[in-house]
C-alpha positions as a Python dict, from the first residue, in 0.01 Angstrom:
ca = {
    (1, 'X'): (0, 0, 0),
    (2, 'X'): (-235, 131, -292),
    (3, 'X'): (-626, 57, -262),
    (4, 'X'): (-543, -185, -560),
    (5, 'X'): (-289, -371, -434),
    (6, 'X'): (-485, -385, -71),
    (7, 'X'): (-832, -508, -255),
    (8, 'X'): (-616, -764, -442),
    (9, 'X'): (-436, -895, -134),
    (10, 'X'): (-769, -905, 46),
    (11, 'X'): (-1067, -1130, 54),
    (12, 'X'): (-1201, -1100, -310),
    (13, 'X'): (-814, -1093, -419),
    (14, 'X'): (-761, -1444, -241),
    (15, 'X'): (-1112, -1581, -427),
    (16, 'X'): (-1017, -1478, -754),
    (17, 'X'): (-638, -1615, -710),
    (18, 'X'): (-787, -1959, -523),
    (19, 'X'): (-1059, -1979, -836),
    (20, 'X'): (-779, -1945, -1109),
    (21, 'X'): (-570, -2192, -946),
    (22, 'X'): (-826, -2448, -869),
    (23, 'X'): (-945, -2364, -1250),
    (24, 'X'): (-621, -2447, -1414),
    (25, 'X'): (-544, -2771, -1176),
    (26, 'X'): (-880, -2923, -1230),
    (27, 'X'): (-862, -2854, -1625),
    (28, 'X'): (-499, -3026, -1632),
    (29, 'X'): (-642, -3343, -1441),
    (30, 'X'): (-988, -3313, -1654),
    (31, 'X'): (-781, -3350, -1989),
    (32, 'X'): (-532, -3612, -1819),
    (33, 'X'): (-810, -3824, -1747),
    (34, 'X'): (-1049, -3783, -2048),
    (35, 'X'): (-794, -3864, -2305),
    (36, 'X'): (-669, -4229, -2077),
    (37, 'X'): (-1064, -4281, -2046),
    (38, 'X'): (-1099, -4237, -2441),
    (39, 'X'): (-807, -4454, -2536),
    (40, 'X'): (-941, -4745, -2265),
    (41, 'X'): (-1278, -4725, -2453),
    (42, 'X'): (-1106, -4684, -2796),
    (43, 'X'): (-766, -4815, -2793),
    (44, 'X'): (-738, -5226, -2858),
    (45, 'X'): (-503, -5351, -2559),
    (46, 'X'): (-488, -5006, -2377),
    (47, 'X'): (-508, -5131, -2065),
    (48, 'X'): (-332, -5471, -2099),
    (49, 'X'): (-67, -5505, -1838),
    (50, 'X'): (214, -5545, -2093),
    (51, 'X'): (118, -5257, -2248),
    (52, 'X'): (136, -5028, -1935),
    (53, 'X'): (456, -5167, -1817),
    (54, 'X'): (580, -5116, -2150),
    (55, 'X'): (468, -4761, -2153),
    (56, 'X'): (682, -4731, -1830),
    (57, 'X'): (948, -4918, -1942),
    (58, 'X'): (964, -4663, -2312),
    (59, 'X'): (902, -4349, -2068),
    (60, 'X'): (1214, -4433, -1852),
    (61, 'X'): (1457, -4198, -2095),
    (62, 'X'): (1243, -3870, -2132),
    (63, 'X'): (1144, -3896, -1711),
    (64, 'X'): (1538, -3832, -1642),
    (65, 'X'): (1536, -3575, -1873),
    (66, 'X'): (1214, -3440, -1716),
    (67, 'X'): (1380, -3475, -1355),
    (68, 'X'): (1681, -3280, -1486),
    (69, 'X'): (1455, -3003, -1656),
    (70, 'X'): (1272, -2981, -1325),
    (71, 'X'): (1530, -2915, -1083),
    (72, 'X'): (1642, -2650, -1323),
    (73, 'X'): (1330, -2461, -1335),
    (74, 'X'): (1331, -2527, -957),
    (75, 'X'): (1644, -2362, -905),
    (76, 'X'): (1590, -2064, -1143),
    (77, 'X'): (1222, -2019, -1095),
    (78, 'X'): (944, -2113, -1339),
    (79, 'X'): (903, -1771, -1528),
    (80, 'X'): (908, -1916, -1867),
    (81, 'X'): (1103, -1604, -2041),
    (82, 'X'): (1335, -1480, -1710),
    (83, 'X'): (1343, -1838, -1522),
    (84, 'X'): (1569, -2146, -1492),
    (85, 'X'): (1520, -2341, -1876),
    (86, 'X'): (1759, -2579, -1999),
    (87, 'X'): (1731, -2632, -2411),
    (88, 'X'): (2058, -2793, -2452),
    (89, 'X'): (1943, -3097, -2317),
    (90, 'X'): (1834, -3331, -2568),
    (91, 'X'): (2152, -3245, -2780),
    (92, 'X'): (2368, -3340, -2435),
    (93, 'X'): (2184, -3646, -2438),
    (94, 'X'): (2273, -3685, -2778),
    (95, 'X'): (2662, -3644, -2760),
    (96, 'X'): (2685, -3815, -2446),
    (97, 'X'): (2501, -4098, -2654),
    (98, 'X'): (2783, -4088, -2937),
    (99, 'X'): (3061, -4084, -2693),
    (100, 'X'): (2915, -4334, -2500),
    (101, 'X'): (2910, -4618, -2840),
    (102, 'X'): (3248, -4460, -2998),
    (103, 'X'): (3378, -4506, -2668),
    (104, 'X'): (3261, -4891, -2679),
    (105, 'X'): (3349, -4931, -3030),
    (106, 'X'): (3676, -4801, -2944),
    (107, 'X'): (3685, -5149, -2718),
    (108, 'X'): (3664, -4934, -2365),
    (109, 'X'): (3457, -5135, -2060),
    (110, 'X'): (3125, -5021, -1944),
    (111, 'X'): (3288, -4824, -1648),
    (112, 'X'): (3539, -4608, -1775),
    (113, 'X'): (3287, -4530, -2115),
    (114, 'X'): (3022, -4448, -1820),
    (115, 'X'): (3239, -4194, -1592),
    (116, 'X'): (3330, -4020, -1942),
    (117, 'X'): (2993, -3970, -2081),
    (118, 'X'): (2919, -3883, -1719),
    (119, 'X'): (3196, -3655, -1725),
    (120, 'X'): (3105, -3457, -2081),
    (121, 'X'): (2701, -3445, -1967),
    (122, 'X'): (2894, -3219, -1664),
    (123, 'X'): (3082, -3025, -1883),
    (124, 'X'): (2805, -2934, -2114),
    (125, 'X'): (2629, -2831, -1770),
    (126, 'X'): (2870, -2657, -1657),
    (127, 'X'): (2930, -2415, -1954),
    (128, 'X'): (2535, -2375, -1930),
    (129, 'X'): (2604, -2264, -1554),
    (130, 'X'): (2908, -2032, -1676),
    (131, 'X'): (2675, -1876, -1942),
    (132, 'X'): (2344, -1845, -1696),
    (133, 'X'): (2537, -1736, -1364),
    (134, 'X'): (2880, -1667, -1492),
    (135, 'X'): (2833, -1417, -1778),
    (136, 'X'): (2445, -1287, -1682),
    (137, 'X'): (2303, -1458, -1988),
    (138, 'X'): (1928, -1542, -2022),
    (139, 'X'): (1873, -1899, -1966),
    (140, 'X'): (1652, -1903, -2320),
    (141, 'X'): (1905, -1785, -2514),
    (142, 'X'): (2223, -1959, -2289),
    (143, 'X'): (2118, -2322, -2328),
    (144, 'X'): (2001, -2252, -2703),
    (145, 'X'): (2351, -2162, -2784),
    (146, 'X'): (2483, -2488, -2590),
    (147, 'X'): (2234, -2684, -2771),
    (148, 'X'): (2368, -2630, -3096),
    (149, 'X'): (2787, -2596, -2954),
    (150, 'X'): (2647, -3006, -2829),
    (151, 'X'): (2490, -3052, -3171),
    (152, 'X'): (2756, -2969, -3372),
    (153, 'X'): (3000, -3156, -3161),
    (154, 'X'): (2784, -3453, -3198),
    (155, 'X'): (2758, -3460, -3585),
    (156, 'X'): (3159, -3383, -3547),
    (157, 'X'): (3222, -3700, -3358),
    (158, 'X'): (2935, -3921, -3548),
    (159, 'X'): (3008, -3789, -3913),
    (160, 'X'): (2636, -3786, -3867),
    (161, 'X'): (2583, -4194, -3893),
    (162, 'X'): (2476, -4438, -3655),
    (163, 'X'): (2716, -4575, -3417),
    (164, 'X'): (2649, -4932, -3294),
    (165, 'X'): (2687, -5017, -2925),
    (166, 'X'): (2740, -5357, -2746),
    (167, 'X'): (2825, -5411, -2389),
    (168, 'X'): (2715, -5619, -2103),
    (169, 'X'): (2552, -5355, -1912),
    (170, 'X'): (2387, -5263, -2224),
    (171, 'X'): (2252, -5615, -2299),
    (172, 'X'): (2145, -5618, -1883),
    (173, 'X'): (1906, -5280, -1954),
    (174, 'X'): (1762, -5412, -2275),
    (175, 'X'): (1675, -5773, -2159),
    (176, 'X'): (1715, -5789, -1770),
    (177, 'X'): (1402, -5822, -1613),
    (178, 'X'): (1308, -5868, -1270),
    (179, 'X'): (925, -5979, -1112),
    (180, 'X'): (861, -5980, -1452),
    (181, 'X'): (889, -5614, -1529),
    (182, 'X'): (1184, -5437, -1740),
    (183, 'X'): (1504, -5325, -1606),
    (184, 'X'): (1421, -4986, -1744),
    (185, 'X'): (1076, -4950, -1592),
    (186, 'X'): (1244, -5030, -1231),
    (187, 'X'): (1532, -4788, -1321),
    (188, 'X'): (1248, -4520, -1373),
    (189, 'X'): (1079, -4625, -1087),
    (190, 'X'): (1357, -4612, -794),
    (191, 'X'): (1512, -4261, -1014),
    (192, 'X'): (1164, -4131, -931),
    (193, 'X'): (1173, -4201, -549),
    (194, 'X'): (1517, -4141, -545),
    (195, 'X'): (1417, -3818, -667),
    (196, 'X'): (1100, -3766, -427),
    (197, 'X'): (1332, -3780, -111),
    (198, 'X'): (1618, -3548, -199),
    (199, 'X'): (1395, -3296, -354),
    (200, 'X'): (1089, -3308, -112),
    (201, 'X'): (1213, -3450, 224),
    (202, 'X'): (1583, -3316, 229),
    (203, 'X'): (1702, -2976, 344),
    (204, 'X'): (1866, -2906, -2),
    (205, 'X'): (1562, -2961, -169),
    (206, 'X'): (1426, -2718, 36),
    (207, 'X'): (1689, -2446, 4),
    (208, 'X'): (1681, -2529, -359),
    (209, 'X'): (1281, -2449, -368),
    (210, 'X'): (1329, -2117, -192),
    (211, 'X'): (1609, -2017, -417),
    (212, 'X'): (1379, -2051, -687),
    (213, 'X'): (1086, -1928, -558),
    (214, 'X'): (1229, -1628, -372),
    (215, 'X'): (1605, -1537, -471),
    (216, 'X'): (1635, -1203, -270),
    (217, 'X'): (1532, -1364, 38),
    (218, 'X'): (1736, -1692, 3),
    (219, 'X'): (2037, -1472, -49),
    (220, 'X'): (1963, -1268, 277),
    (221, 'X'): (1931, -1538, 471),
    (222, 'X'): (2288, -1626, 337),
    (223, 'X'): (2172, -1938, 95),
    (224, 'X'): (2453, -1961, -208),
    (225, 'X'): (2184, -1897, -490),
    (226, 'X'): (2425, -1872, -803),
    (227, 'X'): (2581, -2172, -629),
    (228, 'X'): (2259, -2352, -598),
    (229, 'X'): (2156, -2212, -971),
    (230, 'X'): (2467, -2358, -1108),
    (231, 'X'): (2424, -2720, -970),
    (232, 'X'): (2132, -2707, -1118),
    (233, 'X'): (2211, -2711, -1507),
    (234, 'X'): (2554, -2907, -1372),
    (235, 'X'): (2269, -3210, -1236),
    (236, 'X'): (2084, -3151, -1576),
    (237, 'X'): (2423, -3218, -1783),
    (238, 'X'): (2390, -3513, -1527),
    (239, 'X'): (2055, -3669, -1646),
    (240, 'X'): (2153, -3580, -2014),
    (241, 'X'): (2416, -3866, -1979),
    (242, 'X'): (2224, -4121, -1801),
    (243, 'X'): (1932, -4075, -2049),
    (244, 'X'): (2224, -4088, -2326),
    (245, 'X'): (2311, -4477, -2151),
    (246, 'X'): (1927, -4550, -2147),
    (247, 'X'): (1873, -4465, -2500),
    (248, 'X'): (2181, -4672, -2619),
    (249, 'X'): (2057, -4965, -2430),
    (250, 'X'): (1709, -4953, -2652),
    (251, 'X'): (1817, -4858, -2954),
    (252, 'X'): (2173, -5056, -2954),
    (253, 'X'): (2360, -4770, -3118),
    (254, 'X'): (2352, -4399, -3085),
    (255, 'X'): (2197, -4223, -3338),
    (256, 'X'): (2138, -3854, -3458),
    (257, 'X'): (1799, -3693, -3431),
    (258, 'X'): (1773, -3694, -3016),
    (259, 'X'): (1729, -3304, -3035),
    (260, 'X'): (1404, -3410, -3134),
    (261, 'X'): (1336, -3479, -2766),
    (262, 'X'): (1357, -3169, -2638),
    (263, 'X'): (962, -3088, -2719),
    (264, 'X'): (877, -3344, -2507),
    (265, 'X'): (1073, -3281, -2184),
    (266, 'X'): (978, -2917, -2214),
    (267, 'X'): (652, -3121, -2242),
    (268, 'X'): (650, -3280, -1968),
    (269, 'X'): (810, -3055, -1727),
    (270, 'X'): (583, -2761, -1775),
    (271, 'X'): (292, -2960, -1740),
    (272, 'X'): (446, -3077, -1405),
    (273, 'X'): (430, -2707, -1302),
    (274, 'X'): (38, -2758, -1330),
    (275, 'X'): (40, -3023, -1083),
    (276, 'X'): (151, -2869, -789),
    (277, 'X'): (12, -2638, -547),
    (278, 'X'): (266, -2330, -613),
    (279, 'X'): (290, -2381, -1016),
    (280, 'X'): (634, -2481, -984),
    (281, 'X'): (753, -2848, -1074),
    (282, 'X'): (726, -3138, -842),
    (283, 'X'): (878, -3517, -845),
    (284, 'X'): (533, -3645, -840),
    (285, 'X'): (390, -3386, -1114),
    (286, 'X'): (666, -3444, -1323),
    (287, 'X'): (632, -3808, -1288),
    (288, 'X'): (238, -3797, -1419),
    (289, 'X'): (343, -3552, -1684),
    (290, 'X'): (577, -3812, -1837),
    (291, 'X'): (346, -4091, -1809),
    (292, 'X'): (103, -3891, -1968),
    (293, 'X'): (283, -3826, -2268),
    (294, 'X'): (434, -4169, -2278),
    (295, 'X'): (30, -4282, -2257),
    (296, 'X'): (-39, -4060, -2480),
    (297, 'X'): (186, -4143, -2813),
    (298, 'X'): (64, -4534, -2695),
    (299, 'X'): (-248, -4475, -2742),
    (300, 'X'): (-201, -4331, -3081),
    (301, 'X'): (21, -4613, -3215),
    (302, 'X'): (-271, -4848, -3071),
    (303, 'X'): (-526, -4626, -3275),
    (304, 'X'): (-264, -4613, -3602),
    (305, 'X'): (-297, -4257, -3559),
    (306, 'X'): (17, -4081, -3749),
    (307, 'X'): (307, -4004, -3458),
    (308, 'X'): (351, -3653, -3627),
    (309, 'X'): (-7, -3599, -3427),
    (310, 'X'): (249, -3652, -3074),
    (311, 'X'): (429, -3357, -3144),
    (312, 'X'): (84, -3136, -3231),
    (313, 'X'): (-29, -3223, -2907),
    (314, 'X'): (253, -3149, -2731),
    (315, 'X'): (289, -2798, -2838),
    (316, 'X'): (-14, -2723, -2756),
    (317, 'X'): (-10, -2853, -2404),
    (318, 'X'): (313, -2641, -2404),
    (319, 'X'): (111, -2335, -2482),
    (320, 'X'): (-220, -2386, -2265),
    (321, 'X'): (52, -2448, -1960),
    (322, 'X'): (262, -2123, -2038),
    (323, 'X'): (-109, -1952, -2085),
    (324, 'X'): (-287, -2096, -1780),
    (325, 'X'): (-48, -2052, -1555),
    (326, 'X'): (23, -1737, -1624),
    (327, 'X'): (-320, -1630, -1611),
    (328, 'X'): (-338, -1780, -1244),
    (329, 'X'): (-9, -1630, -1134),
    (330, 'X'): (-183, -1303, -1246),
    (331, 'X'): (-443, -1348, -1013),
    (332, 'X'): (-190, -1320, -724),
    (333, 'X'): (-61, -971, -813),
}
C-alpha cells in the first residue's frame, strides 16, 4: 500500500469521503424540499388532496419504468459510462403499447393481448441481455441500438398513427377506483412494495446488489453474474410492457412519441442513486425520485409554466447527479 492510498483509506480519507457523501445527500433532499415548499406557497391547489393523488395516480407509468431502470443499474453497477443502463426502454414501452391496441383492434381478449405484449417487452430484453452479456457490448451503446431496432419496429407496425384501444381491463384502470383513490395510484403503490421486499428483504435482491456492486467477488463466491446481469434487462423488457398496458389505459390508444420518456426515467433513476447510502438505486429512492418529478411537472402546469421547462430541469438534475456523485465516489479512492 502507497502512503497515498494509506492516508486516503485512513482517518482524514474517511472525513473527506463521509463529508462528500453527506454533501451530495443533503443537497438532493435540500432541492427536493425547496422546490415542493415553493410550489405549496406558489402553486393554486398544490396541496389539495385530489391533486396529490392525482400526481400518484399520472406517476404510476414512469415508476415501473424507473423500477425496471433500477434493477438494471443494480445488476450492472451504477458507473454511468461502464455500468448496467437500459435506453431502449421507452421505445419497448412504446411497441409493446402498439401491439398491445393492434392486438385489441384485431378483436383479441385482454389475456392473450397481455401475455404477448408481455412476451415482446421479454424479447426486446433479451436481445439487450444478448448484446450486454452475450456479445461484450457496452450497455450505452447496446440498448441505444435496441432503442431504435424497437422504434423502428413500432412506426412499422403503427404506420406511425394512433391506434385506439378498448377493453374491459382497460376501462377498469382508467375509471376503477377503490377508497376513493385511482386504480393506477394503488397499482403504483403495491408495484412499489412489491418491489421493496424482493429487492431489499429477499436473498436475490441481495445477490443481485453484490453482483453489482462487486462482480469479481460475486463470481468467486460462485454467484451467476452474467446470469444475474441478463435478468436484469430481461425484468426491464418486463416493466416496458406493463408501463405499455398503463399508458394505453390513460390515453385509450397507443400512440407514437413514448421515446420521449426515456429523459425522465433516466431522471428518476439516477436521482434514486442519490438517495441511498452506497449511491446505488434503492426501491424507496427511486420511489421519491418519481414523485418528485411527477410533483414537479404539477406544479408547473398549476403555475402555467411552459412543460418544455420539465425537460430543462430534468437534464440538469441528470447532470448534477452524474457530477455529484461522482465527485463523492472520488472521495473513496
Amino acid at each position: 500500500m502507497t502512503m497515498a492510498s494509506a492516508s486516503a483509506s485512513g482517518p482524514k480519507g474517511l472525513a473527506g469521503r463521509g463529508i462528500a457523501t453527506f454533501a451530495v445527500r443533503a443537497g438532493a433532499f435540500g432541492a427536493f424540499v425547496a422546490v415542493i415548499v415553493y410550489f405549496i406557497l406558489f402553486a393554486p391547489g398544490f396541496t389539495s388532496p385530489f391533486n396529490i393523488f392525482n400526481v400518484v395516480e399520472q406517476s404510476a407509468i414512469l415508476g415501473v419504468l424507473a423500477f425496471g431502470m433500477a434493477i438494471v443499474i443494480i445488476g450492472g453497477g451504477s458507473n454511468i459510462t461502464e455500468g448496467g443502463i437500459d435506453l431502449s426502454m421507452a421505445a419497448n414501452m412504446g411497441l409493446c403499447a402498439a401491439a398491445y391496441a393492434s392486438l385489441l383492434q384485431a378483436g383479441y381478449s385482454d389475456l392473450v393481448s397481455v401475455a404477448a405484449v408481455l412476451l415482446v417487452g421479454a424479447v426486446v430484453g433479451a436481445v439487450n441481455a444478448l448484446a450486454v452479456v452475450g456479445l461484450g457490448i457496452l450497455p450505452l451503446l447496446a440498448t441505444l441500438a435496441v432503442m431504435n431496432i424497437a422504434g423502428g419496429a413500432e412506426l412499422t407496425l403503427t404506420e406511425n398513427t394512433v391506434v385506439p384501444a378498448s377493453s374491459p381491463l382497460l376501462a377498469f384502470l382508467m375509471t376503477g377506483r377503490f377508497l376513493d383513490v385511482s386504480v393506477l395510484a394503488w397499482f403504483l403503490i403495491l408495484f412499489s412494495g412489491l418491489m421493496a421486499v424482493a429487492i431489499h428483504y429477499t436473498g436475490v435482491g441481495l445477490r443481485l446488489y453484490a453482483v453489482g456492486g462487486h462482480p469479481e467477488a460475486a463470481r468467486a463466491a460462485g454467484l451467476g453474474v452474467r446470469r444475474y446481469v441478463s435478468l436484469t434487462y430481461v425484468f426491464a423488457g418486463l416493466c416496458a410492457a406493463i408501463a405499455s398496458v398503463l399508458t394505453v389505459s390513460r390515453l385509450s390508444a397507443s400512440t407514437p412519441g413514448s421515446n420521449e420518456m426515456l429523459l425522465s426515467i433516466l431522471a428518476a433513476a439516477l436521482l434514486g442513486t442519490v438517495f441511498s447510502r452506497r449511491f446505488v438505486p434503492t426501491v424507496g429512492g427511486t420511489l421519491l425520485s418519481v414523485l418528485f418529478i411527477g410533483f414537479l411537472s404539477n406544479g408547473f402546469q398549476l403555475l402555467n409554466v411552459s412543460s418544455y421547462w420539465v425537460n430543462g430541469v430534468q437534464g440538469a438534475l441528470i447532470l448534477l447527479v452524474v457530477a455529484a456523485t461522482s465527485f463523492a465516489r472520488g472521495q473513496e479512492a
